CSV table of C-alpha atoms and ligand atoms in Angstrom, one decimal:
chain,number,residue,atom,x,y,z
A,1,MET,CA,48.4,-39.5,57.1
A,2,GLN,CA,47.6,-36.6,58.6
A,3,LEU,CA,45.2,-34.3,56.9
A,4,THR,CA,44.9,-31.0,59.1
A,5,GLN,CA,47.5,-29.3,57.2
A,6,LEU,CA,45.8,-29.8,53.7
A,7,TYR,CA,42.5,-28.8,55.0
A,8,LYS,CA,44.0,-25.5,56.0
A,9,MET,CA,45.6,-24.8,52.7
A,10,GLN,CA,42.4,-25.8,51.0
A,11,TYR,CA,40.4,-23.6,53.0
A,12,GLY,CA,42.8,-20.7,52.2
A,13,LEU,CA,42.7,-21.4,48.4
A,14,ASP,CA,38.8,-21.8,48.3
A,15,LEU,CA,38.5,-18.3,50.3
A,16,PHE,CA,41.0,-16.6,47.7
A,17,ILE,CA,39.0,-18.1,44.6
A,18,SER,CA,35.5,-17.3,46.2
A,19,ASN,CA,36.6,-13.9,46.7
A,20,ASN,CA,37.6,-13.5,43.2
A,21,ARG,CA,34.1,-14.3,42.0
A,22,LYS,CA,31.8,-11.6,41.6
A,23,GLU,CA,28.4,-13.9,41.8
A,24,LYS,CA,28.6,-15.7,45.5
A,25,THR,CA,26.2,-18.4,44.3
A,26,ASP,CA,26.5,-21.7,46.0
A,27,VAL,CA,29.0,-24.1,44.3
A,28,PHE,CA,28.8,-27.2,46.1
A,29,ARG,CA,27.4,-29.1,43.0
A,30,GLU,CA,29.9,-28.0,40.8
A,31,LYS,CA,32.4,-29.1,43.0
A,32,GLY,CA,31.0,-32.4,43.0
A,33,LEU,CA,30.8,-32.7,39.2
A,34,ALA,CA,34.5,-31.4,39.1
A,35,LEU,CA,35.7,-34.2,41.4
A,36,PHE,CA,34.0,-36.6,38.7
A,37,VAL,CA,35.8,-34.9,35.9
A,38,GLU,CA,39.2,-35.0,37.8
A,39,LEU,CA,38.7,-38.7,38.5
A,40,ALA,CA,38.1,-39.3,34.7
A,41,GLU,CA,41.2,-37.0,33.8
A,42,LEU,CA,43.2,-39.2,36.1
A,43,ALA,CA,41.8,-42.5,34.9
A,44,ASN,CA,42.8,-41.2,31.1
A,45,GLU,CA,46.3,-40.4,32.3
A,46,THR,CA,46.7,-43.8,33.5
A,47,ARG,CA,45.2,-45.1,30.5
A,48,CYS,CA,44.4,-48.2,32.5
A,49,PHE,CA,41.1,-49.0,30.7
A,50,LYS,CA,42.4,-48.4,26.8
A,51,PHE,CA,42.5,-52.2,26.0
A,52,TRP,CA,42.6,-51.2,22.4
A,53,SER,CA,45.9,-49.2,22.4
A,54,THR,CA,49.2,-50.1,23.3
A,55,LYS,CA,50.5,-46.7,24.2
A,56,GLY,CA,51.8,-46.8,28.0
A,57,PRO,CA,50.6,-44.3,30.7
A,58,SER,CA,51.4,-40.6,31.1
A,59,GLU,CA,54.3,-39.9,33.5
A,60,ASN,CA,54.0,-40.3,37.2
A,61,SER,CA,54.2,-36.7,37.6
A,62,VAL,CA,51.4,-36.0,35.3
A,63,ILE,CA,49.3,-38.7,37.0
A,64,LEU,CA,50.0,-37.4,40.4
A,65,GLU,CA,49.0,-34.1,39.3
A,66,GLU,CA,45.8,-35.2,38.2
A,67,TYR,CA,45.3,-37.1,41.4
A,68,VAL,CA,45.9,-34.2,43.9
A,69,ASP,CA,43.4,-31.9,41.5
A,70,SER,CA,40.9,-34.4,42.9
A,71,ILE,CA,42.1,-34.2,46.5
A,72,HIS,CA,41.6,-30.4,46.2
A,73,PHE,CA,37.9,-31.0,45.7
A,74,ILE,CA,37.4,-33.8,48.2
A,75,LEU,CA,39.0,-31.3,50.9
A,76,SER,CA,36.9,-28.4,49.5
A,77,LEU,CA,33.7,-30.3,49.5
A,78,GLY,CA,34.3,-31.5,53.2
A,79,ILE,CA,35.3,-27.9,54.4
A,80,GLU,CA,31.7,-27.1,52.8
A,81,LYS,CA,29.8,-29.7,55.0
A,82,GLY,CA,32.0,-29.3,58.0
A,83,PHE,CA,33.5,-32.9,57.5
A,84,GLU,CA,37.2,-31.8,58.1
A,85,LEU,CA,39.0,-35.1,59.0
A,86,SER,CA,42.4,-35.1,61.1
A,87,SER,CA,43.6,-38.1,59.3
A,88,TRP,CA,43.1,-40.3,56.1
A,89,PRO,CA,40.6,-43.0,56.9
A,90,GLU,CA,41.7,-46.5,56.4
A,91,GLY,CA,40.1,-49.2,54.6
A,92,LYS,CA,40.7,-51.9,51.8
A,93,ILE,CA,39.0,-51.5,48.4
A,94,GLU,CA,39.6,-54.9,46.1
A,95,GLY,CA,40.2,-54.7,42.3
A,96,ASP,CA,42.7,-53.7,39.6
A,97,LEU,CA,42.7,-50.0,38.8
A,98,THR,CA,39.8,-49.9,36.2
A,99,GLU,CA,37.7,-51.6,39.3
A,100,LEU,CA,38.9,-48.8,41.5
A,101,PHE,CA,38.0,-46.3,39.3
A,102,LEU,CA,34.4,-47.7,38.9
A,103,LYS,CA,34.0,-48.1,42.5
A,104,THR,CA,35.3,-44.6,43.1
A,105,THR,CA,32.6,-43.1,40.8
A,106,LEU,CA,30.0,-44.7,42.8
A,107,SER,CA,31.6,-43.4,45.7
A,108,ILE,CA,31.3,-40.0,44.6
A,109,ASN,CA,27.8,-40.3,43.6
A,110,THR,CA,27.1,-41.8,47.0
A,111,PHE,CA,28.6,-38.9,48.8
A,112,MET,CA,26.7,-36.4,46.6
A,113,GLU,CA,23.3,-37.8,47.0
A,114,LYS,CA,23.8,-38.7,50.9
A,115,LEU,CA,25.9,-36.0,52.5
A,116,THR,CA,27.1,-37.9,55.7
A,117,ILE,CA,30.6,-38.0,57.4
A,118,GLU,CA,30.2,-42.0,56.3
A,119,THR,CA,30.0,-41.4,52.6
A,120,TYR,CA,32.6,-38.8,52.9
A,121,GLU,CA,35.0,-40.9,54.6
A,122,ASP,CA,34.2,-43.9,52.1
A,123,LEU,CA,35.4,-41.3,49.5
A,124,TRP,CA,39.0,-41.2,51.1
A,125,VAL,CA,39.2,-44.7,51.6
A,126,HIS,CA,38.6,-45.2,47.6
A,127,TYR,CA,41.2,-42.5,46.8
A,128,GLY,CA,43.5,-44.1,49.4
A,129,ALA,CA,43.3,-47.5,47.4
A,130,ILE,CA,44.0,-45.7,44.2
A,131,ALA,CA,47.0,-44.1,45.4
A,132,GLY,CA,48.2,-47.4,46.8
A,133,LYS,CA,47.6,-48.9,43.4
A,134,LEU,CA,49.4,-46.2,41.4
A,135,GLY,CA,52.3,-46.6,44.2
A,136,PHE,CA,51.8,-42.9,45.6
A,137,THR,CA,53.2,-42.4,49.3
A,138,ASN,CA,52.0,-39.9,51.5
A,139,GLU,CA,54.9,-37.9,50.9
A,140,ASP,CA,54.2,-38.0,47.3
A,141,ILE,CA,50.7,-36.7,47.7
A,142,ILE,CA,51.6,-33.9,50.2
A,143,GLU,CA,54.2,-32.7,48.0
A,144,ALA,CA,52.2,-32.6,44.8
A,145,TYR,CA,49.3,-31.0,46.7
A,146,ILE,CA,51.3,-28.1,48.1
A,147,ALA,CA,52.9,-27.5,44.6
A,148,LYS,CA,49.3,-27.4,43.0
A,149,ASN,CA,47.7,-25.4,45.7
A,150,GLU,CA,50.5,-22.8,45.0
A,151,GLU,CA,50.1,-23.1,41.3
A,152,ASN,CA,46.2,-22.5,41.6
A,153,TYR,CA,46.8,-19.1,43.4
A,154,ASN,CA,49.2,-18.2,40.6
A,155,ARG,CA,46.3,-19.0,38.0
A,156,GLN,CA,44.0,-17.2,39.9
A,157,ASN,CA,46.4,-14.1,39.9
A,158,THR,CA,46.8,-14.1,36.4
A,159,GLY,CA,43.2,-13.8,35.5
A,160,TYR,CA,43.0,-17.4,34.2
B,201,DUT,O1,36.9,-23.7,44.6
B,201,DUT,C1,37.7,-24.4,44.3
B,201,DUT,C2,38.1,-24.2,42.6
B,201,DUT,C3,39.2,-25.1,42.2
B,201,DUT,N1,39.9,-25.6,42.8
B,201,DUT,C4,41.4,-26.3,42.3
B,201,DUT,C5,41.3,-27.8,42.4
B,201,DUT,C6,42.2,-28.1,41.2
B,201,DUT,O2,43.4,-28.2,41.6
B,201,DUT,C7,41.9,-27.0,40.2
B,201,DUT,C8,41.1,-27.2,39.0
B,201,DUT,O3,41.5,-28.2,38.3
B,201,DUT,P1,42.5,-27.9,37.1
B,201,DUT,O4,43.7,-27.3,37.4
B,201,DUT,O5,42.5,-29.2,36.1
B,201,DUT,O6,41.6,-26.7,36.2
B,201,DUT,P2,41.1,-26.7,35.0
B,201,DUT,O7,40.2,-25.1,34.8
B,201,DUT,O8,40.3,-27.8,34.7
B,201,DUT,O9,42.4,-26.8,33.9
B,201,DUT,P3,42.8,-27.0,32.6
B,201,DUT,O10,41.9,-26.0,31.7
B,201,DUT,O11,44.1,-26.5,32.2
B,201,DUT,O12,42.7,-28.6,32.6
B,201,DUT,O13,41.4,-25.8,40.9
B,201,DUT,C9,39.8,-25.5,44.3
B,201,DUT,O14,40.9,-26.0,45.1
B,201,DUT,N2,38.8,-24.9,44.9
């Protein structure tokens, strides 16, 4: 899957958000923590780990929106470090959804501690595995990303 268009859109959104801020402090670490939180919110909507509950997962559209929130932050982190990828790196990660979430937390941590193109690509591979497990296609992801990107502008404009 091509990522160039998404990086361009993310660059524009990040610039818009940055220009809306009074204090221009470095927010790279905040974005890293935001990615952890988005991953946890995504896991929560899938309810994959809730062995104590019989309630099913949220609707696919809700899960997809959480998923693309993470994609925003992955793109944004990459832009800050000059790691814009032209395409989504391929790779296989074994395990059920719970295992994939646990492995992905590790890959976020590893990237945040060791900022290399390899650890960055590994993040994408993990998110690719999650998308595969959730049954999201490239088109689903692109469409949901574009919609959320636009909503993020609206939120900024309404003083969110
Ligand atoms: O520099 C930034 C900062 C934020 N975002 C985007 C990513 C994500 O799509 C959204 C933040 O997530 P969310 O919509 O969940 O925001 P929230 O403040 O956590 O919302 P809520 O309080 O409704 O959960 O803002 C960026 O793209 N770049």
